[in-house]
Every structure is written in structure tokens, then in C-alpha cells.
């Protein structure tokens, strides 16, 4: 099976953060699942942070112990990605990475990214770059659900139509799109009677009470509005005459929580016994599921793309009541693993004012998605009926929970999904290796146009540019030691990126102090070809601080 190098930045996999997001949980889960289940004999990690390898190794081992040999690829060593042949990224920015690959060669390696939230301006740009960047047919974007795949294709169609009208059709095949769901390590979520007892005692919940559980961020603007769950639970209490308990295990901004968020929820469901729990600690994230009898998540927000918590609930053996929305539609089977509640949204063409306002920065992203969500309705009576059925039929809860658990193990465990990744990587590898030899890239296209050589981009700024024929001469009042002292001052050390080494600088000073004037080309010829551009640039640094003089053309002052 094909292998890939992990684009390893802690932000893509780190759940030990106060701003815990779904992509963090998904990244951590995938990394753990890959180490446990991948059919490989070696792991490759692309250390994009350039932190010490031992630090990054400790980070990975903190998620899952690495049981096999590994190779750590330094940030600057993109050429080494050719050995695994695929770079797997936990983000959608494969177009940006395609530009970074450009100097290494179009066929050097394949790039595989993944969608998470696709409603942000940054995510939309990343999707659009599938068209406008040098991605290839041996690259791929993984869409985690059919719903997000449809939104990606809709955006690409619009961008493709514009570019075809403006510039003509794209000359190269586009990057692949593949629909592969997120997964879970189902064994991490197994129900535990001890956890159930401990949580119920801690939260003062009777043993025989029926408990609904929500797990996720508290954010009514860009996650979901909890009013839907509160209203549905209140109606279910009225239908059944039972007191239902609701555990909300989540986390949110301090201002939101201190602003009375939980009190606002309680006010909408006075018949419900509401309990809030900080859902971030690892010991809570994997044990809180045992407190519940069913899972409840009525998503209404376009920032959602897949929804990891329903399959975590299924792995815990909980039946689910979720909205028929985005990726939830691909995970919870209606009346088998639980219930999907119908959702309703405005027709296409009635929301251009919202996108226009966000594009003009009249509203921010959170207001944009909140406005869209406020125009999303659900069938509250269907939600209340589903909750009531589960609340009053223990055997239905048991049978649906068992079915959900079996589905999670058979379909959504990483043991089932990692092979889908490896199969995709194999296909990308085959496409890349079968590609005909690429035509030489014209010199005018050899650079990334979004990140050009500053001395090319701003060549119109100076009076003249230094060339190999430019004459330079030593400042006769200086000794080599005095020149080195000037160059060692703090102001002379600012911005020293890819400068001549101390040895190269000393050699340059000795050469120029003993023979002057000479041309920049003559001076640079005394160094290896790979170092000559840096030495040549260094001459201007010497001139900047008065160590040498440039014999340039004179200009007339007017």
C-alpha cells in the first residue's frame, strides 16, 4: 500500500488547546488511526515548523507511540518528499503547496489535502486555487461528505466559468476530488459502566433518568444554535410527561459563558434538567459518552462540513438524534442508528446580499454564518417525537445503539478508512509516475508569481542594479579588522537571511582589500557557483555600511 509524508504542524493535530476545534480533534484522531492501522513499514513526517525533531517526535508519541522506524524531513528539504511520493496535509491549501513544489518539479511528489470548514474566505480561496494554481491530476482534495463535495464542485464550477471566459480553459487536468469520511478510533469510545456511574454521581443524575448528551463547541454564531435542542427537548418532556436530563459537554469563549449562555438555554427548556460540563480535558472527551442514553446534535450552520461527534456517539453505542444536514446525512442512518430531522433553508439566489456584505467586510465571518443559520429551520415536532420515542422505549435505545456501534466499527473506524486513503495515494502515485515528461517551463514562468524575487519585482526602484560587470573598490581608510567590526554592529546584523557566511565575508574583505577595483563577477568567481548569488548580494551589504564603494553611473540632480 502507498505511503505518505505527514505535513506535521502541531496546530493540525493538537487538542490540548483552549480553542479546541473540530479539525484539531479530527487531525489527532487521524494521526492516531494512521499509526495504528496503516499498512506501512515506515513513517515519514514533514517537519514544517522546523522545531527540533526530538520535540516533534515527543509530540507525536504523546498522541500515539510510534512503533516503526520513521524519517523526519526538514522544512527546507521538499525534494525529500519524493521518497514517500505523497505529502498528506491536514488542511485544504494544496494550491499553495503546489506553488511551493513548483521549483522542485511538477512531478516531484503528489499533494493530498482535506476540507474542514469551507465557508470561510480563506477556505474558499484554497478551493479556488485548485483551478488557479499549478495543481496536477496526481494531486487530490479529500471532501469529508457528499454535502461538502457538492459545495466544492459548485464553487469550482463558478471559478472555472469565470476563468474560461477571461483566459480560456485550463491547460492541465485538475486535481482529483475524493469523498472519504472522517473516522474515529472506536475502541477509544467504548461505553464503561464505571464512567456512567461516576458521571451521574458527579452531576447529580439519578440512575434511572434518561439523559441526552451534546458534545461540541458552545458557539451559537458559528457552530450551532442550542435553542433548537432546548425547544425540542422541552416539547419531548410535554409529549412524555417525563423529566429529561441534558448534559452539554463543551467549551466556549469566556465572554459567551460569562454572558449567561447556559442560563439562556435553561430558560428555553424549564422542564429539562440541564447540566454543563467542560468537554475539553482528555479524560472527559473519551468518558462523558457513558453518562448518556442518546446523543443530540441539531446542527444548523454552514460552517459545518462533516460532524465528527455523531460517529463518536455511535462508537459509544448511543442512538443519535441529529439534523438531516451536511455530513450528518452520511453517518446516521434514519431509524437505524437514530433519527435524522428534516431541515429547511432558503432557495439559491436569495442570499447574495450576505456574501456581498462579507466580501466588502461590512460584516465579519461569524455574522455571515450566523445570518445564514438564522434562516435555517428544522422540523421541531419531528425532533421532539424522535426524542420522545427514545425516552420512552429503552429497548429501542438499546437496539439502535447496538446498530450504531456496529456501523461505527464496520464503516467509520480508522481501520476501515485508512485503506481508502492509501488506495487514493496509490492512484495519485500511478498518475504521477505515468505522466509524460513535462515540457520545459519557460524562464518567465519559473517563479511563483505570488511570491516573486523581490529584486525582480522591485527592479524599478533603484538607480541601477548590481551586475557581474559592476566595478567595486575597497574603502582605503579601513582595515579588514575595522570592516569586520562595522559589520558586527547590531544595525548591520538586521535581516541577515541567506547572507554570506562569516568565512565568505572574510574572504571577500581580504580579496578586495588586496586588489581593488575589480568587478562583482570577478570577485564572485572565487566562490562555488551555488554560493555566488549570496556573495554578490553581500557586496551591496558591504557597500551599505561603507566597507566598499560601488563605481556606478552618475545621475544629474535636477
Coordinates of C-alpha atoms in Angstrom, one line a residue:
X1 CA 0.0 0.0 0.0
X2 CA 1.1 3.5 -0.7
X3 CA 2.7 5.7 2.0
X4 CA 2.7 9.4 2.5
X5 CA 4.6 12.0 4.5
X6 CA 2.6 13.8 7.2
X7 CA 2.6 17.6 6.9
X8 CA 3.3 17.9 10.6
X9 CA 2.3 21.2 12.2
X10 CA 1.0 20.8 15.8
X11 CA -1.9 23.1 15.0
X12 CA -3.3 20.4 12.8
X13 CA -3.3 17.7 15.5
X14 CA -3.2 19.4 18.9
X15 CA -6.3 19.1 21.1
X16 CA -4.6 20.5 24.2
X17 CA -5.8 24.0 23.4
X18 CA -8.4 26.3 24.9
X19 CA -9.7 27.0 21.3
X20 CA -10.4 23.3 20.6
X21 CA -11.9 23.0 17.1
X22 CA -13.3 20.0 15.2
X23 CA -10.3 20.0 12.9
X24 CA -8.0 19.5 15.9
X25 CA -9.9 16.5 17.1
X26 CA -10.1 15.1 13.5
X27 CA -6.4 15.6 13.0
X28 CA -5.4 14.0 16.2
X29 CA -7.8 11.1 15.6
X30 CA -6.4 10.6 12.0
X31 CA -2.8 10.6 13.2
X32 CA -3.6 8.1 15.9
X33 CA -5.6 6.0 13.5
X34 CA -2.9 6.0 10.8
X35 CA -0.2 4.9 13.2
X36 CA -2.4 2.1 14.5
X37 CA -3.8 0.9 11.2
X38 CA -1.7 1.9 8.2
X39 CA -0.2 -0.8 6.0
X40 CA 3.3 0.7 6.0
X41 CA 6.7 -0.3 7.4
X42 CA 8.0 3.2 7.8
X43 CA 6.6 6.6 8.8
X44 CA 7.5 9.9 7.2
X45 CA 7.0 13.3 8.9
X46 CA 7.5 16.6 7.1
X47 CA 8.5 18.9 9.9
X48 CA 7.1 22.2 8.6
X49 CA 7.7 24.0 11.9
X50 CA 11.4 23.3 11.8
X51 CA 11.4 22.5 15.5
X52 CA 13.9 20.0 16.8
X53 CA 12.9 16.5 15.6
X54 CA 13.1 15.2 19.1
X55 CA 10.5 17.7 20.2
X56 CA 8.2 16.8 17.3
X57 CA 8.7 13.1 18.0
X58 CA 7.6 13.6 21.6
X59 CA 4.5 15.4 20.3
X60 CA 3.6 12.5 18.1
X61 CA 4.3 9.9 20.7
X62 CA 2.0 11.9 23.1
X63 CA -0.8 11.1 20.6
X64 CA 0.2 7.6 19.8
X65 CA 3.5 5.7 20.3
X66 CA 5.3 5.4 17.0
X67 CA 6.0 1.6 16.7
X68 CA 8.1 1.6 13.5
X69 CA 11.0 3.4 12.0
X70 CA 10.5 7.0 10.9
X71 CA 12.1 9.6 8.8
X72 CA 11.9 13.3 9.7
X73 CA 12.1 15.6 6.7
X74 CA 13.3 19.1 7.4
X75 CA 11.2 22.1 6.3
X76 CA 13.6 23.2 3.6
X77 CA 14.0 19.7 2.2
X78 CA 11.0 19.4 -0.1
X79 CA 13.0 17.3 -2.5
X80 CA 13.0 14.5 0.1
X81 CA 9.2 14.2 -0.2
X82 CA 9.9 12.3 -3.5
X83 CA 10.8 9.3 -1.4
X84 CA 7.3 8.7 0.1
X85 CA 5.9 10.3 -3.1
X86 CA 2.8 11.9 -1.4
X87 CA 2.5 14.8 1.0
X88 CA -0.6 14.4 3.1
X89 CA -1.9 17.7 4.6
X90 CA -4.5 18.2 7.3
X91 CA -5.7 21.4 5.5
X92 CA -7.1 22.3 2.1
X93 CA -4.3 24.6 0.9
X94 CA -2.9 22.2 -1.7
X95 CA -2.8 25.0 -4.3
X96 CA -0.3 26.9 -2.1
X97 CA 1.7 23.8 -1.6
X98 CA 1.7 23.3 -5.4
X99 CA 3.4 26.6 -5.8
X100 CA 6.0 25.6 -3.2
X101 CA 6.6 22.4 -5.2
X102 CA 7.0 24.4 -8.4
X103 CA 10.8 24.9 -8.2
X104 CA 11.2 21.2 -7.2
X105 CA 9.3 20.0 -10.3
X106 CA 5.7 19.3 -11.1
X107 CA 6.1 15.5 -10.8
X108 CA 8.3 15.6 -7.7
X109 CA 5.5 14.3 -5.4
X110 CA 1.8 14.3 -5.1
X111 CA -0.2 16.6 -2.7
X112 CA -3.3 15.4 -0.8
X113 CA -5.3 17.8 1.3
X114 CA -8.7 17.7 3.1
X115 CA -11.7 20.0 3.6
X116 CA -12.9 21.0 7.0
X117 CA -14.9 24.2 7.2
X118 CA -15.4 25.5 3.7
X119 CA -17.4 28.7 4.4
X120 CA -14.5 31.0 5.4
X121 CA -13.0 33.3 2.9
X122 CA -9.6 31.6 3.3
X123 CA -11.1 28.1 2.7
X124 CA -12.9 29.4 -0.4
X125 CA -9.7 30.8 -1.7
X126 CA -8.0 27.5 -1.1
X127 CA -10.7 25.7 -3.1
X128 CA -10.4 28.2 -5.9
X129 CA -6.7 27.7 -6.1
X130 CA -7.4 24.1 -7.3
X131 CA -8.1 26.0 -10.6
X132 CA -5.6 28.9 -10.5
X133 CA -2.5 27.1 -9.1
X134 CA -0.2 24.5 -10.6
X135 CA -2.0 21.6 -9.1
X136 CA -1.9 18.4 -11.2
X137 CA -4.0 15.3 -11.9
X138 CA -1.8 13.5 -9.4
X139 CA -2.9 15.8 -6.5
X140 CA -6.2 15.5 -4.6
X141 CA -8.6 17.2 -2.3
X142 CA -10.5 15.0 0.1
X143 CA -14.1 16.1 0.8
X144 CA -15.4 14.6 4.0
X145 CA -19.0 14.3 3.0
X146 CA -21.3 14.3 -0.1
X147 CA -22.7 17.7 1.0
X148 CA -19.3 19.4 1.2
X149 CA -18.3 17.7 -2.1
X150 CA -21.3 19.3 -3.7
X151 CA -20.4 22.8 -2.3
X152 CA -16.8 22.4 -3.5
X153 CA -17.9 21.4 -7.0
X154 CA -20.3 24.4 -7.1
X155 CA -17.6 26.8 -6.2
X156 CA -15.2 25.3 -8.7
X157 CA -17.8 25.5 -11.5
X158 CA -18.2 29.2 -10.9
X159 CA -14.5 29.9 -10.8
X160 CA -13.9 27.7 -13.9
X161 CA -16.6 29.5 -15.8
X162 CA -15.1 32.9 -15.0
X163 CA -11.5 31.9 -15.9
X164 CA -12.7 30.2 -19.1
X165 CA -14.5 33.4 -20.1
X166 CA -11.5 35.6 -19.1
X167 CA -8.5 33.5 -20.1
X168 CA -9.7 30.3 -21.8
X169 CA -9.8 26.7 -20.5
X170 CA -7.3 25.4 -18.0
X171 CA -4.5 23.7 -20.0
X172 CA -3.8 20.9 -17.4
X173 CA -6.1 18.4 -15.8
X174 CA -7.4 19.5 -12.4
X175 CA -6.6 17.9 -9.1
X176 CA -8.7 15.0 -8.1
X177 CA -11.6 15.3 -5.7
X178 CA -12.4 12.3 -3.5
X179 CA -15.1 11.8 -0.9
X180 CA -13.7 10.0 2.2
X181 CA -15.3 10.4 5.6
X182 CA -13.6 11.2 8.8
X183 CA -13.1 8.4 11.1
X184 CA -12.7 7.5 14.8
X185 CA -10.8 5.0 16.8
X186 CA -13.9 3.2 18.0
X187 CA -12.2 1.5 20.9
X188 CA -11.5 4.9 22.5
X189 CA -15.2 5.5 22.9
X190 CA -16.4 2.2 24.3
X191 CA -19.1 2.6 27.0
X192 CA -18.0 2.0 30.5
X193 CA -20.4 1.3 33.4
X194 CA -17.9 2.7 35.8
X195 CA -17.7 6.0 33.9
X196 CA -21.5 6.1 33.7
X197 CA -21.9 5.7 37.5
X198 CA -19.1 8.3 38.2
X199 CA -20.5 10.9 35.9
X200 CA -24.1 10.5 37.1
X201 CA -23.0 10.8 40.7
X202 CA -20.9 13.9 39.9
X203 CA -23.7 15.6 38.0
X204 CA -26.4 14.5 40.5
X205 CA -28.3 12.5 37.9
X206 CA -30.5 9.5 39.1
X207 CA -29.6 6.1 37.8
X208 CA -32.9 5.6 36.0
X209 CA -33.0 9.1 34.4
X210 CA -33.0 9.4 30.6
X211 CA -30.1 11.6 29.6
X212 CA -29.5 13.4 26.3
X213 CA -25.9 14.3 25.5
X214 CA -24.4 17.1 23.3
X215 CA -20.7 17.3 22.8
X216 CA -19.0 20.2 21.0
X217 CA -18.2 23.9 21.0
X218 CA -20.6 26.4 22.6
X219 CA -20.9 29.0 19.8
X220 CA -24.4 29.9 18.6
X221 CA -23.0 32.0 15.8
X222 CA -20.5 29.7 14.1
X223 CA -21.3 26.2 15.5
X224 CA -25.0 25.7 16.1
X225 CA -27.8 27.5 17.9
X226 CA -28.6 25.5 21.1
X227 CA -32.2 26.9 21.1
X228 CA -33.1 24.1 18.6
X229 CA -32.1 21.4 21.1
X230 CA -33.7 23.2 24.0
X231 CA -37.0 23.6 22.3
X232 CA -37.1 20.0 21.0
X233 CA -36.3 18.6 24.5
X234 CA -38.9 20.8 26.1
X235 CA -41.6 19.6 23.6
X236 CA -40.4 16.0 24.3
X237 CA -41.0 16.5 28.0
X238 CA -44.5 17.7 27.3
X239 CA -45.1 14.7 25.0
X240 CA -43.9 12.1 27.5
X241 CA -44.7 13.7 30.8
X242 CA -41.1 12.7 31.8
X243 CA -38.3 14.9 33.2
X244 CA -35.4 14.6 30.8
X245 CA -31.8 15.4 31.6
X246 CA -29.5 17.1 29.2
X247 CA -25.7 17.1 29.6
X248 CA -23.9 19.7 27.4
X249 CA -20.2 18.8 27.3
X250 CA -18.5 21.6 25.5
X251 CA -16.4 24.8 25.7
X252 CA -16.8 28.3 24.6
X253 CA -15.4 31.9 24.7
X254 CA -15.3 33.3 28.2
X255 CA -17.4 36.3 27.2
X256 CA -20.1 34.0 25.9
X257 CA -20.2 31.8 29.0
X258 CA -20.0 34.7 31.5
X259 CA -22.7 36.5 29.5
X260 CA -25.3 34.0 30.6
X261 CA -25.2 31.5 27.8
X262 CA -26.2 28.5 29.9
X263 CA -29.0 30.5 31.6
X264 CA -30.4 31.4 28.2
X265 CA -30.6 27.7 27.4
X266 CA -32.2 26.8 30.6
X267 CA -34.9 29.5 30.1
X268 CA -36.0 27.7 26.8
X269 CA -36.4 24.3 28.5
X270 CA -37.6 24.8 32.1
X271 CA -38.8 21.2 32.2
X272 CA -35.4 19.8 31.4
X273 CA -32.6 19.2 34.0
X274 CA -29.6 20.9 32.3
X275 CA -26.0 20.1 33.2
X276 CA -23.0 21.8 31.7
X277 CA -19.5 20.1 31.6
X278 CA -16.2 21.4 30.3
X279 CA -15.6 18.9 27.4
X280 CA -12.0 19.7 26.7
X281 CA -10.0 17.6 29.1
X282 CA -9.0 14.2 27.5
X283 CA -10.4 12.3 30.5
X284 CA -13.8 14.0 29.8
X285 CA -13.7 13.8 26.0
X286 CA -13.5 10.0 26.0
X287 CA -15.6 9.1 29.1
X288 CA -18.5 11.6 29.0
X289 CA -20.3 9.4 26.5
X290 CA -21.1 6.8 29.1
X291 CA -23.3 9.2 31.0
X292 CA -25.9 9.3 28.2
X293 CA -28.8 7.3 26.8
X294 CA -28.8 9.1 23.4
X295 CA -26.9 11.8 21.6
X296 CA -28.4 15.0 20.4
X297 CA -26.9 17.5 17.9
X298 CA -29.2 19.7 15.8
X299 CA -26.7 21.4 13.5
X300 CA -27.9 24.4 11.5
X301 CA -24.7 26.1 10.4
X302 CA -22.9 26.2 7.1
X303 CA -19.5 26.2 8.7
X304 CA -20.1 22.5 9.5
X305 CA -19.0 20.1 6.8
X306 CA -18.9 16.6 8.4
X307 CA -19.6 16.5 12.1
X308 CA -17.3 14.1 14.0
X309 CA -19.3 13.8 17.2
X310 CA -22.2 11.7 15.8
X311 CA -19.8 8.9 14.9
X312 CA -18.1 9.3 18.2
X313 CA -21.5 8.8 19.8
X314 CA -22.2 5.8 17.5
X315 CA -18.9 4.3 18.6
X316 CA -20.1 4.7 22.2
X317 CA -23.2 2.8 21.4
X318 CA -25.5 5.7 21.6
X319 CA -28.5 6.3 19.2
X320 CA -28.4 9.7 17.7
X321 CA -31.0 12.5 17.1
X322 CA -29.4 14.8 14.5
X323 CA -30.4 17.1 11.8
X324 CA -30.5 16.0 8.2
X325 CA -27.7 18.3 7.5
X326 CA -24.2 18.2 5.8
X327 CA -22.1 15.2 6.8
X328 CA -24.6 14.0 9.4
X329 CA -26.5 12.7 6.4
X330 CA -23.7 10.4 5.6
X331 CA -23.2 9.0 9.1
X332 CA -26.5 8.5 11.0
X333 CA -28.9 6.2 9.1
X334 CA -32.5 7.3 9.8
X335 CA -34.5 4.9 12.0
X336 CA -31.5 2.5 12.2
X337 CA -28.7 4.4 14.1
X338 CA -31.1 7.0 15.4
X339 CA -33.2 9.7 13.7
X340 CA -32.4 12.5 11.2
X341 CA -34.6 15.6 11.5
X342 CA -35.6 17.4 8.3
X343 CA -34.0 20.9 7.7
X344 CA -35.2 23.8 5.6
X345 CA -33.1 26.6 4.0
X346 CA -33.8 29.5 1.6
X347 CA -33.6 28.9 -2.2
X348 CA -30.4 29.7 -4.2
X349 CA -30.3 33.4 -5.2
X350 CA -31.8 34.8 -2.1
X351 CA -28.6 35.3 -0.1
X352 CA -26.3 37.3 -2.4
X353 CA -26.6 40.2 0.0
X354 CA -24.9 38.2 2.7
X355 CA -21.9 37.1 0.6
X356 CA -21.6 40.6 -0.8
X357 CA -21.6 42.1 2.6
X358 CA -18.9 39.7 3.8
X359 CA -16.8 40.3 0.7
X360 CA -16.9 44.0 1.4
X361 CA -16.0 43.5 5.1
X362 CA -19.3 45.1 6.1
X363 CA -20.0 42.0 8.2
X364 CA -17.5 39.5 9.6
X365 CA -17.4 35.8 9.0
X366 CA -19.2 34.9 12.3
X367 CA -22.0 37.3 11.4
X368 CA -22.2 35.9 7.9
X369 CA -22.6 32.3 9.0
X370 CA -24.9 33.3 11.9
X371 CA -27.2 35.1 9.5
X372 CA -27.3 32.1 7.2
X373 CA -28.1 29.8 10.2
X374 CA -30.9 32.1 11.4
X375 CA -32.6 31.3 8.0
X376 CA -32.2 27.5 8.6
X377 CA -35.3 25.9 10.2
X378 CA -35.8 22.3 11.4
X379 CA -38.9 20.2 12.0
X380 CA -39.1 20.7 15.7
X381 CA -42.1 18.4 16.1
X382 CA -40.2 15.6 14.4
X383 CA -37.2 16.2 16.7
X384 CA -39.5 16.1 19.8
X385 CA -41.2 12.9 18.6
X386 CA -37.8 11.2 18.0
X387 CA -36.6 12.2 21.4
X388 CA -39.8 11.1 23.0
X389 CA -39.6 7.7 21.3
X390 CA -36.1 7.1 22.6
X391 CA -37.0 8.4 26.1
X392 CA -40.0 6.0 26.5
X393 CA -38.6 2.9 24.8
X394 CA -35.5 1.5 26.5
X395 CA -35.3 -1.4 24.1
X396 CA -35.3 1.0 21.1
X397 CA -32.4 2.8 22.6
X398 CA -30.6 -0.4 23.2
X399 CA -31.2 -1.8 19.7
X400 CA -30.4 1.4 17.9
X401 CA -27.3 2.0 20.0
X402 CA -26.1 -1.5 19.2
X403 CA -26.7 -1.0 15.5
X404 CA -25.0 2.4 15.6
X405 CA -21.9 0.9 17.4
X406 CA -21.7 -1.9 14.7
X407 CA -21.9 0.7 11.9
X408 CA -19.2 2.8 13.5
X409 CA -16.9 -0.2 13.8
X410 CA -17.6 -1.5 10.3
X411 CA -17.6 1.8 8.4
X412 CA -16.1 4.7 10.4
X413 CA -13.3 3.1 12.3
X414 CA -9.9 4.3 11.0
X415 CA -9.1 0.7 10.3
X416 CA -11.7 0.9 7.5
X417 CA -10.9 4.4 6.3
X418 CA -7.1 4.5 6.3
X419 CA -7.0 1.9 3.5
X420 CA -9.2 4.3 1.5
X421 CA -6.5 7.0 2.0
X422 CA -3.8 4.6 0.9
X423 CA -5.8 3.5 -2.1
X424 CA -6.2 7.2 -3.1
X425 CA -2.4 7.7 -2.6
X426 CA -1.7 4.7 -4.8
X427 CA -3.9 6.2 -7.6
X428 CA -2.2 9.5 -7.3
X429 CA 1.2 7.8 -7.4
X430 CA 0.2 5.9 -10.5
X431 CA -1.0 9.0 -12.3
X432 CA 2.2 10.9 -11.4
X433 CA 4.6 8.1 -12.5
X434 CA 2.7 7.7 -15.7
X435 CA 2.8 11.4 -16.6
X436 CA 4.7 12.1 -19.8
X437 CA 7.9 14.1 -19.5
X438 CA 6.9 17.7 -18.8
X439 CA 7.8 20.3 -21.3
X440 CA 10.4 22.7 -20.2
X441 CA 9.0 25.6 -18.2
X442 CA 9.7 29.0 -19.9
X443 CA 12.0 31.2 -17.8
X444 CA 9.2 33.7 -17.5
X445 CA 7.2 31.1 -15.6
X446 CA 9.9 29.7 -13.4
X447 CA 8.8 31.8 -10.4
X448 CA 5.7 31.7 -8.2
X449 CA 4.0 34.9 -9.4
X450 CA 2.5 35.4 -5.9
X451 CA 6.0 35.3 -4.3
X452 CA 8.4 36.7 -6.7
X453 CA 12.1 37.5 -6.3
X454 CA 11.9 41.0 -4.6
X455 CA 14.8 42.2 -6.7
X456 CA 12.9 41.4 -9.9
X457 CA 9.5 42.6 -8.6
X458 CA 11.0 45.9 -7.4
X459 CA 13.7 46.3 -10.0
X460 CA 12.3 49.8 -10.9
X461 CA 13.1 51.2 -7.5
X462 CA 16.9 51.7 -7.6
X463 CA 19.0 54.0 -9.8
X464 CA 20.7 50.9 -11.2
X465 CA 21.2 47.2 -10.3
X466 CA 24.4 45.4 -9.5
X467 CA 25.6 43.2 -12.3
X468 CA 28.7 41.0 -12.7
X469 CA 30.3 43.8 -14.7
X470 CA 29.7 46.5 -12.0
X471 CA 33.0 47.7 -10.6
X472 CA 33.6 47.8 -6.8
X473 CA 36.5 49.1 -4.8
X474 CA 37.8 48.9 -1.2
X475 CA 37.4 51.9 1.1
X476 CA 41.1 52.7 1.6
X477 CA 40.7 54.1 5.1
X478 CA 39.6 50.8 6.5
X479 CA 41.4 47.7 7.6
X480 CA 39.9 44.3 7.4
X481 CA 39.5 44.2 11.2
X482 CA 37.8 47.6 11.2
X483 CA 35.5 46.5 8.4
X484 CA 34.5 43.3 10.3
X485 CA 33.9 45.4 13.4
X486 CA 31.4 47.6 11.5
X487 CA 29.7 44.6 10.0
X488 CA 29.3 43.1 13.5
X489 CA 27.2 46.0 14.9
X490 CA 23.6 45.3 15.7
X491 CA 22.2 47.5 12.9
X492 CA 24.4 45.7 10.4
X493 CA 23.0 42.3 11.5
X494 CA 19.3 43.1 10.9
X495 CA 17.6 40.9 8.3
X496 CA 20.5 38.6 7.6
X497 CA 18.7 35.8 5.8
X498 CA 20.8 33.7 3.4
X499 CA 23.8 36.0 3.7
X500 CA 27.4 35.2 3.0
X501 CA 28.9 33.1 5.8
X502 CA 31.5 34.6 8.2
X503 CA 34.2 32.8 6.2
X504 CA 32.9 34.0 2.9
X505 CA 32.7 37.6 4.2
X506 CA 36.2 37.4 5.5
X507 CA 37.5 36.0 2.1
X508 CA 35.7 38.8 0.3
X509 CA 37.2 41.5 2.6
X510 CA 40.7 40.1 2.2
X511 CA 40.4 39.8 -1.6
X512 CA 39.0 43.4 -2.0
X513 CA 41.5 45.0 0.4
X514 CA 44.4 43.5 -1.6
X515 CA 43.1 44.1 -5.1
X516 CA 40.8 47.0 -5.9
X517 CA 39.0 47.9 -8.0
X518 CA 37.5 44.8 -9.6
X519 CA 34.1 43.7 -11.0
X520 CA 31.5 41.9 -8.9
X521 CA 31.7 39.0 -11.3
X522 CA 35.5 38.7 -10.8
X523 CA 35.0 38.7 -7.0
X524 CA 32.2 36.1 -7.1
X525 CA 34.2 33.8 -9.4
X526 CA 36.3 32.9 -6.4
X527 CA 33.4 31.1 -4.8
X528 CA 31.5 27.9 -5.7
X529 CA 28.7 28.6 -8.3
X530 CA 25.9 27.8 -5.8
X531 CA 27.2 30.5 -3.4
X532 CA 27.9 33.2 -5.9
X533 CA 24.4 34.9 -5.8
X534 CA 24.7 35.2 -2.0
X535 CA 28.2 36.6 -2.3
X536 CA 27.1 39.1 -5.0
X537 CA 24.2 40.2 -2.8
X538 CA 26.6 40.5 0.1
X539 CA 28.6 43.1 -1.8
X540 CA 25.7 45.5 -1.5
X541 CA 25.6 44.9 2.2
X542 CA 29.3 45.8 2.4
X543 CA 28.6 49.0 0.4
X544 CA 25.7 49.8 2.5
X545 CA 27.9 50.1 5.6
X546 CA 30.8 51.9 3.8
X547 CA 33.2 49.0 3.6
X548 CA 33.4 49.1 -0.2
X549 CA 32.3 51.6 -2.8
X550 CA 30.3 50.9 -6.0
X551 CA 31.6 52.7 -9.1
X552 CA 28.2 53.3 -10.6
X553 CA 26.8 55.7 -13.1
X554 CA 26.3 59.2 -12.0
X555 CA 23.0 61.0 -12.1
X556 CA 22.3 64.6 -12.6
X557 CA 20.3 66.3 -9.8
X558 CA 17.5 68.5 -11.1

